mmCIF file of C-alpha atoms in Angstrom:
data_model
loop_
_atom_site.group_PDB
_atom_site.id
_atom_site.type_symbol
_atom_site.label_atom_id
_atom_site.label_comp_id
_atom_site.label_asym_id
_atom_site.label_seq_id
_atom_site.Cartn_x
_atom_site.Cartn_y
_atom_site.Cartn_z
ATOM 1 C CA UNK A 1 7.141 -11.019 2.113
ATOM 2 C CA UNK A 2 10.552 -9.977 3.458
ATOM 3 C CA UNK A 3 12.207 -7.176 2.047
ATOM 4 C CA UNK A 4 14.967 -8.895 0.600
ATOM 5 C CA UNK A 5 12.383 -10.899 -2.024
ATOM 6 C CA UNK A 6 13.164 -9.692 -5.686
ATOM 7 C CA UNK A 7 9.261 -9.550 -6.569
ATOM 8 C CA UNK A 8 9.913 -7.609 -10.325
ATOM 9 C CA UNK A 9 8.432 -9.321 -12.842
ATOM 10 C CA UNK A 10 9.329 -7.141 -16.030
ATOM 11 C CA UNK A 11 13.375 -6.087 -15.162
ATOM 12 C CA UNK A 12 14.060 -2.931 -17.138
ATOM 13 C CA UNK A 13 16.628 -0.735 -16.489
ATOM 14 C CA UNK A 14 17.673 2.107 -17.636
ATOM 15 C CA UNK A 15 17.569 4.748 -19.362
ATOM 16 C CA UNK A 16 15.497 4.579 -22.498
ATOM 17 C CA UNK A 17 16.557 6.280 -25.779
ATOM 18 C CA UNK A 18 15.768 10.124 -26.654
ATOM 19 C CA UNK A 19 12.749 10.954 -28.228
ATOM 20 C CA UNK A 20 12.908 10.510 -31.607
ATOM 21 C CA UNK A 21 9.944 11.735 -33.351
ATOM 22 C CA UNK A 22 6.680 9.987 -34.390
ATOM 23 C CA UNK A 23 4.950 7.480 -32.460
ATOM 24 C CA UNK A 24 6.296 7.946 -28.508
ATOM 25 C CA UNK A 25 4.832 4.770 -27.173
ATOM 26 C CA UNK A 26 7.170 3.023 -30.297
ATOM 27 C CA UNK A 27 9.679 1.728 -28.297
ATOM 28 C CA UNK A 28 7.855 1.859 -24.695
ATOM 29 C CA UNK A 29 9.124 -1.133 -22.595
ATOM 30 C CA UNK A 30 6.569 -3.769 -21.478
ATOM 31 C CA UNK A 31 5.748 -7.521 -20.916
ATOM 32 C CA UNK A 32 2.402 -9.273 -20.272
ATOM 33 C CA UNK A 33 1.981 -9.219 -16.569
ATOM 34 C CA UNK A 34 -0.386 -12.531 -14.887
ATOM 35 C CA UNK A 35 -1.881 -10.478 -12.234
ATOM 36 C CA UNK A 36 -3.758 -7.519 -14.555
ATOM 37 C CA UNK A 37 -7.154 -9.916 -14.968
ATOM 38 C CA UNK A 38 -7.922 -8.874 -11.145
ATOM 39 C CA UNK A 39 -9.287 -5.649 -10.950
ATOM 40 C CA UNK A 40 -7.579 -2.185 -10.155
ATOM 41 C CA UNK A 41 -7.770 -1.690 -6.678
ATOM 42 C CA UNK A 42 -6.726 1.870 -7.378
ATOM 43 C CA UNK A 43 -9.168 3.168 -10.185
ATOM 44 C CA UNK A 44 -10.364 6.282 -9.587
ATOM 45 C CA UNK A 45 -14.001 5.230 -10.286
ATOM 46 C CA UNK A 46 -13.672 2.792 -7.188
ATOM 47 C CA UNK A 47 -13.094 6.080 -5.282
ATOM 48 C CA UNK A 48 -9.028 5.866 -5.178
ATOM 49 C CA UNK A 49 -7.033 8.884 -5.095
ATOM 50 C CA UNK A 50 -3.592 10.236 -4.071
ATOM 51 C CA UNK A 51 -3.903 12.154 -1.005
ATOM 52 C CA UNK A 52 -0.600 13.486 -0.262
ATOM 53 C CA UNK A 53 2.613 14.132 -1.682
ATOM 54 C CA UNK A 54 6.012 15.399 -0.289
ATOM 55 C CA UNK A 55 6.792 17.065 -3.790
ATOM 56 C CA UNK A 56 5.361 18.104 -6.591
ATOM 57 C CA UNK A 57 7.056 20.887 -8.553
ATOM 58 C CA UNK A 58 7.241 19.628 -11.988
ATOM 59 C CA UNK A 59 4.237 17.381 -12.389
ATOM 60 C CA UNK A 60 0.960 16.926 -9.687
ATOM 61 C CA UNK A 61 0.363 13.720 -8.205
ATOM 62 C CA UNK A 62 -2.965 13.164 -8.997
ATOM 63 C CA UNK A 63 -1.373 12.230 -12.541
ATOM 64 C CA UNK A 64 -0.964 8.813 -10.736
ATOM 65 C CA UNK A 65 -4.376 7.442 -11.123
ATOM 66 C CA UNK A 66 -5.317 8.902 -14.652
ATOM 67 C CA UNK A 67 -7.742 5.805 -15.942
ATOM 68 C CA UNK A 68 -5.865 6.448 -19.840
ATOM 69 C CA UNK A 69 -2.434 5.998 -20.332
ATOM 70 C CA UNK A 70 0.319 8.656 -20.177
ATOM 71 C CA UNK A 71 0.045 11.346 -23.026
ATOM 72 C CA UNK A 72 3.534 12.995 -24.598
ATOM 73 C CA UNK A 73 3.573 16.203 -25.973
ATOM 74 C CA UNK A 74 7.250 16.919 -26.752
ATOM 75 C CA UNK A 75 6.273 20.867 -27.397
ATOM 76 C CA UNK A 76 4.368 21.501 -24.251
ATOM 77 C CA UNK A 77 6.876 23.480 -22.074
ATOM 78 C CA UNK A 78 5.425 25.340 -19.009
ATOM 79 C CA UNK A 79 7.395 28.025 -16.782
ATOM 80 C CA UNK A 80 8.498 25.301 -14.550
ATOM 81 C CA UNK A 81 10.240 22.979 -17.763
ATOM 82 C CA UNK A 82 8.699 20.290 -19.395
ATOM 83 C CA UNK A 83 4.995 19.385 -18.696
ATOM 84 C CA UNK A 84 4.812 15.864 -18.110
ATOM 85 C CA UNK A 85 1.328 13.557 -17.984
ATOM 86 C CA UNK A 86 2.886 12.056 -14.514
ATOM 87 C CA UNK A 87 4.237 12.659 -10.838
ATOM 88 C CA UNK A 88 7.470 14.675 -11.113
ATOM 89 C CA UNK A 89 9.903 15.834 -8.379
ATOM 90 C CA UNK A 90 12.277 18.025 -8.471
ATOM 91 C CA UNK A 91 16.100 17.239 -8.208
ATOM 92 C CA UNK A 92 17.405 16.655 -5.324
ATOM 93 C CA UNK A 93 20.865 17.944 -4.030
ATOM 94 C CA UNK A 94 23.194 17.156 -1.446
ATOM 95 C CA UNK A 95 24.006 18.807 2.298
ATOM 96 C CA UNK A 96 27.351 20.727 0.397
ATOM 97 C CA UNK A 97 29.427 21.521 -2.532
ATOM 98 C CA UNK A 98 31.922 19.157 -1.124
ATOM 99 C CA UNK A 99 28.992 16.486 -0.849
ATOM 100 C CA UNK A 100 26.420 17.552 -3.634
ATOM 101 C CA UNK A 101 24.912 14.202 -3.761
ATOM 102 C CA UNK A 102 21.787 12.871 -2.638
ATOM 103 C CA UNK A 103 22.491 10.664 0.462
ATOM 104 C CA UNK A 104 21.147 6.468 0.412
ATOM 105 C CA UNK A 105 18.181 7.632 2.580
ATOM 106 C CA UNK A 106 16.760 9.914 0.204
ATOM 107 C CA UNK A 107 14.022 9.440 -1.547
ATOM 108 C CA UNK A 108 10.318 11.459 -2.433
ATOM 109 C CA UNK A 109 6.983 9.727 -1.141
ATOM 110 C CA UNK A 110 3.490 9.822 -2.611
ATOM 111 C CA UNK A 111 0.365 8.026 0.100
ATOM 112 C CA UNK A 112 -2.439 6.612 -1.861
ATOM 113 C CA UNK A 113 -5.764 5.722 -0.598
ATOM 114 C CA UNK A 114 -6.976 2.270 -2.401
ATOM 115 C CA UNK A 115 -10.541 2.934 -4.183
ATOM 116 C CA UNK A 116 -11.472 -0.552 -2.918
ATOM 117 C CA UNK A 117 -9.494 -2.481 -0.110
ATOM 118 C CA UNK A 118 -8.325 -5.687 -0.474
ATOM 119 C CA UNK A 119 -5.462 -8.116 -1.392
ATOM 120 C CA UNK A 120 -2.891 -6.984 -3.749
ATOM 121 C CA UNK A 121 -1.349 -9.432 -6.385
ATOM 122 C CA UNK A 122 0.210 -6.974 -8.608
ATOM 123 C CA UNK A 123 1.738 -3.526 -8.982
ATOM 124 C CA UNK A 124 3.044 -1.791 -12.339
ATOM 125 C CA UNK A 125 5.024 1.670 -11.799
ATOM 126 C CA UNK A 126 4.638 3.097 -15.126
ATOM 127 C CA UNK A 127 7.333 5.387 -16.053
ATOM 128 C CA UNK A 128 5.922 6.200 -19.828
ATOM 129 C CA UNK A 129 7.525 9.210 -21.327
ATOM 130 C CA UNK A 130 10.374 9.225 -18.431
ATOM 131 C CA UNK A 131 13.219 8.722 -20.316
ATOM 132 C CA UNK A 132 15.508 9.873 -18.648
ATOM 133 C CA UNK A 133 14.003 11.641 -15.358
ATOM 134 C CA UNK A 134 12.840 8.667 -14.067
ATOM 135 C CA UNK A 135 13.781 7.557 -10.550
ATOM 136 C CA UNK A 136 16.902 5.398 -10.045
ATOM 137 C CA UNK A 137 14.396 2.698 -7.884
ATOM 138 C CA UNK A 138 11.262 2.284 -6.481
ATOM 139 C CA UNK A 139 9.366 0.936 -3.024
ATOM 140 C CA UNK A 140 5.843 0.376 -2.103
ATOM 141 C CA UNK A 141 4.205 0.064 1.242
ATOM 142 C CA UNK A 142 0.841 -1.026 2.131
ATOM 143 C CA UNK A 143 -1.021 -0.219 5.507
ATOM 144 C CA UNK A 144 -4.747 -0.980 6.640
ATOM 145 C CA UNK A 145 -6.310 1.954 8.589
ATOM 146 C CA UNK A 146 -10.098 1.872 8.996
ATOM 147 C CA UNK A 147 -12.228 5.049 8.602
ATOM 148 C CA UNK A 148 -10.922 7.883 6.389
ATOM 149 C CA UNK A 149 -7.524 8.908 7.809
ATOM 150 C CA UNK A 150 -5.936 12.263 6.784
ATOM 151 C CA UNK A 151 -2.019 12.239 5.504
ATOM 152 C CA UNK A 152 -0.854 13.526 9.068
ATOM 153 C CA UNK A 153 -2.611 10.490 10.683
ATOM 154 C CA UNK A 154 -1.354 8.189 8.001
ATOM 155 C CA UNK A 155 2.104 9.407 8.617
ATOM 156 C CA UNK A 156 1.738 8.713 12.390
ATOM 157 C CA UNK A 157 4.741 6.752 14.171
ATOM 158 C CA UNK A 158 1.525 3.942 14.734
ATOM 159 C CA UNK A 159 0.709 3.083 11.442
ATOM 160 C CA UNK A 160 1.764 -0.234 10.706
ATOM 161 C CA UNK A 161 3.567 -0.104 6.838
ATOM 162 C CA UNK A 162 4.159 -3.354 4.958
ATOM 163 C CA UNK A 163 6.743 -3.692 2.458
ATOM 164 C CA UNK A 164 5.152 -5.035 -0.870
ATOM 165 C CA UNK A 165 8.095 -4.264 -3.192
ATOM 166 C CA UNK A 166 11.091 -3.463 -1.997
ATOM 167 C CA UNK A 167 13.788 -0.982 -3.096
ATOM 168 C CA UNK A 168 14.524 -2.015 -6.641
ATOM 169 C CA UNK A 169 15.806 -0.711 -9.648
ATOM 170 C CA UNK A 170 13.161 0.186 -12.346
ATOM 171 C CA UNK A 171 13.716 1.370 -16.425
ATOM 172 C CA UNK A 172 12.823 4.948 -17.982
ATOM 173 C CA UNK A 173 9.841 4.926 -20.139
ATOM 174 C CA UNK A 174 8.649 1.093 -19.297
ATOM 175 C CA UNK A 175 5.771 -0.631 -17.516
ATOM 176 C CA UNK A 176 7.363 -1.766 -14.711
ATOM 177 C CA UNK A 177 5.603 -5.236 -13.070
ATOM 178 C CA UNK A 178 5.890 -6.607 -9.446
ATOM 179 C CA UNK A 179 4.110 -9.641 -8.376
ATOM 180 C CA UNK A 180 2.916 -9.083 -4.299
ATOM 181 C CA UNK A 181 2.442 -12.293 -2.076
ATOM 182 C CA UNK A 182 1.271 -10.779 1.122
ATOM 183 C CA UNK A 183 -2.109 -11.981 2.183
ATOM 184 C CA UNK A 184 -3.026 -9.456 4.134
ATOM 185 C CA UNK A 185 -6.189 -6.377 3.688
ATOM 186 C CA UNK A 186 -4.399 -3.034 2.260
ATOM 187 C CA UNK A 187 -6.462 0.467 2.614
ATOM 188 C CA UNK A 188 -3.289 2.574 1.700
ATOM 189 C CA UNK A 189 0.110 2.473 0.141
ATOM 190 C CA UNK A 190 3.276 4.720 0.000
ATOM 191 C CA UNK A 191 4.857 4.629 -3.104
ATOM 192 C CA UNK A 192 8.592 6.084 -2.558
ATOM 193 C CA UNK A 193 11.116 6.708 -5.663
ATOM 194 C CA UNK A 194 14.804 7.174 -5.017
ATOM 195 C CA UNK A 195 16.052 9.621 -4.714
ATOM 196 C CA UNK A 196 14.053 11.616 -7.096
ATOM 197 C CA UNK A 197 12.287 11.516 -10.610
ATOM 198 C CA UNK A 198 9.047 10.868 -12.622
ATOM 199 C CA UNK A 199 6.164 8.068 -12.503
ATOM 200 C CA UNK A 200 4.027 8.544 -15.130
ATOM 201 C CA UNK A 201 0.858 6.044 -13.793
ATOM 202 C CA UNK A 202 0.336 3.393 -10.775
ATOM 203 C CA UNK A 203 -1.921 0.439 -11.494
ATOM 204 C CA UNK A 204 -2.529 -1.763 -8.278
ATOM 205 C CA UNK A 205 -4.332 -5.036 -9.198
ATOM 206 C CA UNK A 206 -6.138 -7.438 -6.783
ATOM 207 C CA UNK A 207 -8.988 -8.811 -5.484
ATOM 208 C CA UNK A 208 -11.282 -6.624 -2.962
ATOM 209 C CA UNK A 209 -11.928 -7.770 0.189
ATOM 210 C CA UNK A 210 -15.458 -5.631 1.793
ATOM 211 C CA UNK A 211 -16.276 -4.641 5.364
ATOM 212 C CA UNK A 212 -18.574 -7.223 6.593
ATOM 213 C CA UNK A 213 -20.185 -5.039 9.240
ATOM 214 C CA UNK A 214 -20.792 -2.598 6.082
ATOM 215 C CA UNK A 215 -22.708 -4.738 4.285
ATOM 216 C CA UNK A 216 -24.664 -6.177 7.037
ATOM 217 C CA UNK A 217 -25.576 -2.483 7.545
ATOM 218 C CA UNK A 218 -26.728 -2.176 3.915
ATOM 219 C CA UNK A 219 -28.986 -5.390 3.936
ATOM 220 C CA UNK A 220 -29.394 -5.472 0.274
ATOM 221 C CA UNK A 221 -27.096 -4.606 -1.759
ATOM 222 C CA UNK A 222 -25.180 -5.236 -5.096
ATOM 223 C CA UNK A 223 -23.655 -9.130 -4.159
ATOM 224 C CA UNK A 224 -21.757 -8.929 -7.555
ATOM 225 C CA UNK A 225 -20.402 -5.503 -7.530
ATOM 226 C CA UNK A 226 -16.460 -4.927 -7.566
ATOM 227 C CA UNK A 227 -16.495 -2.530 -4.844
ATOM 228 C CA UNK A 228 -18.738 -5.188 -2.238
ATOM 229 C CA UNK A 229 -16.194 -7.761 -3.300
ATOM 230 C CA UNK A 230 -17.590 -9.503 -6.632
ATOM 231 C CA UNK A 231 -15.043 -10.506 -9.299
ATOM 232 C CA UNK A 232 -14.827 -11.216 -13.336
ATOM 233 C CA UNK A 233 -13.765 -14.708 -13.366
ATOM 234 C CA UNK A 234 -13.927 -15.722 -16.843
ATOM 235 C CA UNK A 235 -15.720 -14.486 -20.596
ATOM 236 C CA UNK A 236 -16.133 -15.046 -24.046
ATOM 237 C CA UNK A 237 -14.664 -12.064 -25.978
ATOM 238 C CA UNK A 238 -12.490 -9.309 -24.719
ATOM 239 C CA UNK A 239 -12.316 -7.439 -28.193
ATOM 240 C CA UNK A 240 -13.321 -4.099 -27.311
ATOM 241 C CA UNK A 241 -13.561 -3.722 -23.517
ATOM 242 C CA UNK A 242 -12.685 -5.609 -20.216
ATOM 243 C CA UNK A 243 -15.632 -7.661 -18.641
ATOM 244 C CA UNK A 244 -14.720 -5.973 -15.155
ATOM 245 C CA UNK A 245 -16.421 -2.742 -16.725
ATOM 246 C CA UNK A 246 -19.703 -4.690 -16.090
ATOM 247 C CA UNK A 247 -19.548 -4.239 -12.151
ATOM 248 C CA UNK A 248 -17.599 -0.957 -11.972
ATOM 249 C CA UNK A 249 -19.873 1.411 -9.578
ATOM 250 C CA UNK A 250 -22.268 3.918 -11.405
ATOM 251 C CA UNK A 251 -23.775 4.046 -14.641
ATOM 252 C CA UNK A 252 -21.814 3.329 -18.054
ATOM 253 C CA UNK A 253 -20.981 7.260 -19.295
ATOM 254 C CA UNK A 254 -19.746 6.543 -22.273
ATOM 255 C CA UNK A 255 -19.675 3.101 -24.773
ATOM 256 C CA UNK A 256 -16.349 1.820 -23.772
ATOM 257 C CA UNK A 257 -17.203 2.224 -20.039
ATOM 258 C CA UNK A 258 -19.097 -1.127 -21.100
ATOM 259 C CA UNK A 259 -18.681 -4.787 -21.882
ATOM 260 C CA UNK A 260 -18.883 -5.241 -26.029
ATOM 261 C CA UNK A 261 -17.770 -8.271 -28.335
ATOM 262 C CA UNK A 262 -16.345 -7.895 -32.025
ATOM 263 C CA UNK A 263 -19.488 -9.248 -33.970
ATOM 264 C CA UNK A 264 -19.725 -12.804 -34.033
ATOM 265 C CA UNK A 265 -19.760 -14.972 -37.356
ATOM 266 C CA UNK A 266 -21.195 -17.870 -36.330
ATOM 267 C CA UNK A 267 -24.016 -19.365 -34.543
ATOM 268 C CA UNK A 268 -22.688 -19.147 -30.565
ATOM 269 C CA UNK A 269 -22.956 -16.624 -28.184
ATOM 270 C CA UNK A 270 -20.979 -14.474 -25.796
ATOM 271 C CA UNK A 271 -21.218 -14.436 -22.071
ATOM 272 C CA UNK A 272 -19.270 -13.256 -18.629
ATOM 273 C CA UNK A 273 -19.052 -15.526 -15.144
ATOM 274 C CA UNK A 274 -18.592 -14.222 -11.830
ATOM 275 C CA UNK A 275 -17.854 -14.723 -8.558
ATOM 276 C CA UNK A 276 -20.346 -13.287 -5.811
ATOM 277 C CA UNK A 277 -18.891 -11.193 -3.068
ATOM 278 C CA UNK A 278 -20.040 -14.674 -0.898
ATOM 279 C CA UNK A 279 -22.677 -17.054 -0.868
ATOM 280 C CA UNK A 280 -25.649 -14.769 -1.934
ATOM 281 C CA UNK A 281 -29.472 -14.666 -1.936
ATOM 282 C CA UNK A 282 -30.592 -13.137 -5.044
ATOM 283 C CA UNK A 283 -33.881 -10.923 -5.805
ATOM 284 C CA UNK A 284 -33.338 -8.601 -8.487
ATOM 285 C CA UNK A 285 -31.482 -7.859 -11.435
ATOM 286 C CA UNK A 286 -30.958 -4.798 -13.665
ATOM 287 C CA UNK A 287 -28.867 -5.345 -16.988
ATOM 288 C CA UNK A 288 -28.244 -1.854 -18.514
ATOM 289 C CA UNK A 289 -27.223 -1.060 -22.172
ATOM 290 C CA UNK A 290 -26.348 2.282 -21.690
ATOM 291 C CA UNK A 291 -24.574 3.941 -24.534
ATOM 292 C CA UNK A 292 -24.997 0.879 -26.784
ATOM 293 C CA UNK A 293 -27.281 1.527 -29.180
ATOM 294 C CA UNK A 294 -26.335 -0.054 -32.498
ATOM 295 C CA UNK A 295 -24.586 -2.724 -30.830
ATOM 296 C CA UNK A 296 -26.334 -4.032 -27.744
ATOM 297 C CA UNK A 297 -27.114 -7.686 -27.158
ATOM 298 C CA UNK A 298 -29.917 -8.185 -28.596
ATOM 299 C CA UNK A 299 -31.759 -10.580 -25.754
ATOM 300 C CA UNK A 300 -29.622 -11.958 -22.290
ATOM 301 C CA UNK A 301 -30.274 -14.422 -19.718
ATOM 302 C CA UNK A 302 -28.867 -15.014 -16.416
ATOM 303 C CA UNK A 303 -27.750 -18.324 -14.500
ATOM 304 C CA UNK A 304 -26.610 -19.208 -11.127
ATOM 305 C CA UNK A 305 -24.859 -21.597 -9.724
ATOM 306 C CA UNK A 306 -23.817 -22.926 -5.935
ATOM 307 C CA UNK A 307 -20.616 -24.268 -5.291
ATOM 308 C CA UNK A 308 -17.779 -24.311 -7.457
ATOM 309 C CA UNK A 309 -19.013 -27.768 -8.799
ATOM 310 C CA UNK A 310 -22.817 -26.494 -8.391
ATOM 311 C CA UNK A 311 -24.797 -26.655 -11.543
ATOM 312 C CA UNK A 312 -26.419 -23.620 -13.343
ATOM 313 C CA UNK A 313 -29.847 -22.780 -13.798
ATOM 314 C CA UNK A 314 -31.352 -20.028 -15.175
ATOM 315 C CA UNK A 315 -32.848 -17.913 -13.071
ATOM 316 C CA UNK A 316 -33.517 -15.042 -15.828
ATOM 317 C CA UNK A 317 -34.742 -16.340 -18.937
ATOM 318 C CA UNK A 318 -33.530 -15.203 -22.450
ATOM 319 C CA UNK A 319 -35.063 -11.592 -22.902
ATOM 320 C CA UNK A 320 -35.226 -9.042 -25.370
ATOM 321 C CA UNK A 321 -32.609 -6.475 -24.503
ATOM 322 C CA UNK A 322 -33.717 -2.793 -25.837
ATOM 323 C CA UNK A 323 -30.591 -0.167 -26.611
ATOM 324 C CA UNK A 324 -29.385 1.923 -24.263
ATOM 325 C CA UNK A 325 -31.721 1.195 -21.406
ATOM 326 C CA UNK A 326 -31.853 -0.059 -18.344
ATOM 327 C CA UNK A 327 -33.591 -3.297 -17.561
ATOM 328 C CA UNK A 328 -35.288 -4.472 -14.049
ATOM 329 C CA UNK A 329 -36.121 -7.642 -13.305
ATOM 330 C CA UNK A 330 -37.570 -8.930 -9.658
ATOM 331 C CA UNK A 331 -37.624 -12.422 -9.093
ATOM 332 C CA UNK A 332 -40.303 -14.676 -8.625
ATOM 333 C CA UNK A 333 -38.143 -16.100 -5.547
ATOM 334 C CA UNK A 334 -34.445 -15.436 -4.352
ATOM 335 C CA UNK A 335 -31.868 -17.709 -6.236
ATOM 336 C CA UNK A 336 -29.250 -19.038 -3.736
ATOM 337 C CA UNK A 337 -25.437 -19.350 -5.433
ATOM 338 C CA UNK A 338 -22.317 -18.038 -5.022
ATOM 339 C CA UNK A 339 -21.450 -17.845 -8.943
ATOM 340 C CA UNK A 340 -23.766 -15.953 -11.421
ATOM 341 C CA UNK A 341 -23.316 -15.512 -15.500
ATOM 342 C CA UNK A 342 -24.980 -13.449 -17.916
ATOM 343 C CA UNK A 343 -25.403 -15.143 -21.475
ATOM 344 C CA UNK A 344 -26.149 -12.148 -24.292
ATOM 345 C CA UNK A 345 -27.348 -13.576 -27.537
ATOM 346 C CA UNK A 346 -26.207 -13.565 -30.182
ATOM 347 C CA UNK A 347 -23.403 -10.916 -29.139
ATOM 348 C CA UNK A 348 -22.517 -6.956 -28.397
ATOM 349 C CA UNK A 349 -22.527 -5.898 -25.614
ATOM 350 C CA UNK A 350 -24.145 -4.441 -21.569
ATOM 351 C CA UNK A 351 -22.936 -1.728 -19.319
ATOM 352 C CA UNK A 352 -23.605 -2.910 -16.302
ATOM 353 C CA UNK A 353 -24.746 -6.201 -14.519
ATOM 354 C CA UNK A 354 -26.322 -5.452 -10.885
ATOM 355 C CA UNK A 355 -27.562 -8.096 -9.160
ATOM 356 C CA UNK A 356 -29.597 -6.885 -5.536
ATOM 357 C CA UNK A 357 -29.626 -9.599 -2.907
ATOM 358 C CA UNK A 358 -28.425 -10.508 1.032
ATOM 359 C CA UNK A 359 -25.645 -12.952 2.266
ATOM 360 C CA UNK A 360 -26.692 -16.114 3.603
ATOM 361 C CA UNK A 361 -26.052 -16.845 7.182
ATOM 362 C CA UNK A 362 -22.948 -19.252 5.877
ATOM 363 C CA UNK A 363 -21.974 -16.568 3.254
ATOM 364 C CA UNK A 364 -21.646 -13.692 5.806
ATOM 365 C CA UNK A 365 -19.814 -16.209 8.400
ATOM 366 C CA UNK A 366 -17.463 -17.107 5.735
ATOM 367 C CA UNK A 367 -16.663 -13.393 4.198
ATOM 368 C CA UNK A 368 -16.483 -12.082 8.144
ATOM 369 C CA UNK A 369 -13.893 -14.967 8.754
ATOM 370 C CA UNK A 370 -11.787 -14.077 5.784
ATOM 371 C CA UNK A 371 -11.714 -10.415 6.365
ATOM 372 C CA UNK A 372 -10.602 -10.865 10.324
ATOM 373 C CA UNK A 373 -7.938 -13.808 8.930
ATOM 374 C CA UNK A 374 -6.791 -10.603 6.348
ATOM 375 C CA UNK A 375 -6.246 -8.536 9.087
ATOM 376 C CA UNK A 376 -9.351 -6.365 8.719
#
């Protein structure tokens, strides 16, 4: 992607109107953006966070990654000014009263480290509740440094940064959308506004792309897990909760950390597919309920499948789920596939899907292919 591509998706620009009382998201600027059904590559439950900042006064950086969206309190003054739910800098000034003007160059810089790495299709600079503090335009970089680099490394003069979006103009108080086309493996980004202003939240959305040598190290491990690579292709019902919830890492903590349906009126069923981190060999499953307990599924199954035109077969038969519990299951032999979905009957909802296996020797060639052709 060159740095002259116009990759903005939603164009506003800007300022939005004063606060006028009553609901603040009211007249809050956004579109429906393609790339937000791949997962957040920078959700703090992944293990994202913002590492460094070069300022800070008004509002802390961390704001960045908040999982809920941007809160408003127009009474909540602090004794630096207005307390904002957000990353705020300060104003900048010029070199002189005779130039008192930021220069071209100027700009404030936030690094974040990615919770999972991987390919990035989409970015959304969320300036909620930045009316008119918001910065005049935005840039993001992406890098790929291995280990766990500090900001002073990150900043080195031999860090290779990748423009993703270029300089461009954003709106106050809007959800900002920019479609990425780099194939390339991203640990890291630098988000820059110019010259100054306030970002209420950064959502980075794409697909994640594991260490091979990591998981060969593991042996068995979670082959449909976000974080190892595995991916939400397609479900039933979205009514109350993204599927992608299903493979987040840890236990469910509360009922929307889940995957549940509106109640269903007629005789179907609902149901998730997914895409293994590769070609998998499959030995054991746990379906968890956690913090469903009037509305769990009532029984599940599970199926795999080989090959995109592979056909399913169930490998877990329809069983009686119990509320908020965790289930086990060990197979009676691995089941080979690269897809796997969970049917719940008749609907509701699960927590978490994990399902324990190894890579097949074609599965780990492939994924260790892809990752060097990414730049790994």
């Amino acid at each position: 992607m060159t740095a002259q591509q116009n990759t903005s998706l939603a164009s506003f620009t800007g300022d939005a109107n004063p606060y006028g009382g009553g609901d603040p998201y009211a007249d809050y600027r956004t579109a429906d953006l393609p790339f937000t059904q791949f997962a957040n590559l920078a959700d703090r439950q992944l293990g994202a966070g913002v590492v460094a900042a070069n300022d800070e006064f008004f509002a802390q950086r961390e704001n960045l990654l908040v999982p809920e969206p941007a809160e408003f309190d127009p009474e909540h003054f602090g004794h630096k000014g207005k307390v904002m739910d957000g990353w705020e800098t300060r104003r900048r000034r010029g070199a002189s009263a005779e130039q008192p003007w930021p220069t071209e160059e100027d700009h404030d810089w936030a690094l974040i480290r990615l919770g999972a790495p991987g390919v990035i299709r989409g970015i959304v600079v969320d300036t909620a509740h930045f009316r008119g503090n918001y910065p005049q335009a935005v840039s993001v970089e992406g890098a790929s440094v291995a280990g766990s680099p500090s900001p002073e490394e990150l900043l080195a003069d031999d860090v290779k940064w990748t423009t993703l979006v270029p300089r461009t103009p954003v709106g106050g108080h809007a959800a900002n959308g920019f479609a990425v086309a780099t194939e390339q493996r991203f640990t890291h980004l630098r988000l820059k506004q110019h010259p100054d202003g306030g970002i209420a939240r950064l959502r980075v959305y794409g697909e994640v792309v594991p260490d091979p040598a990591w998981l060969t190290a593991l042996g068995t491990f979670d082959v449909v897990a976000l974080e190892n690579g595995g991916q939400v292709e397609d479900a039933s019902n979205l009514f109350y909760s993204p599927a992608t919830n299903t493979i987040q890492p840890g236990r469910s903590r509360k009922m929307d950390d889940g995957w549940e349906t509106r109640r269903r009126r007629d005789r179907g069923n609902d149901w998730i597919q997914y895409r293994l981190v590769d070609r998998s060999q499959i030995r054991a499953i746990e379906i968890d309920t956690a913090y469903l307990k009037g509305n769990s599924a009532g029984w599940a199954s599970v199926s795999v499948k080989d090959g995109e035109d592979g056909e399913w077969r169930e490998v877990l038969p329809r069983t009686r789920m119990q509320p908020d519990t965790n289930h086990r299951f060990v197979l009676p032999e691995a089941a080979v596939g690269t897809h796997a979905r969970v049917d719940i009957f008749p609907d509701g909802g699960i927590s978490r899907l994990r399902l324990f296996g190894t890579l097949t020797e074609d599965g780990a060639a492939h994924l260790a292919a892809r990752h060097q052709e990414l730049g790994g």
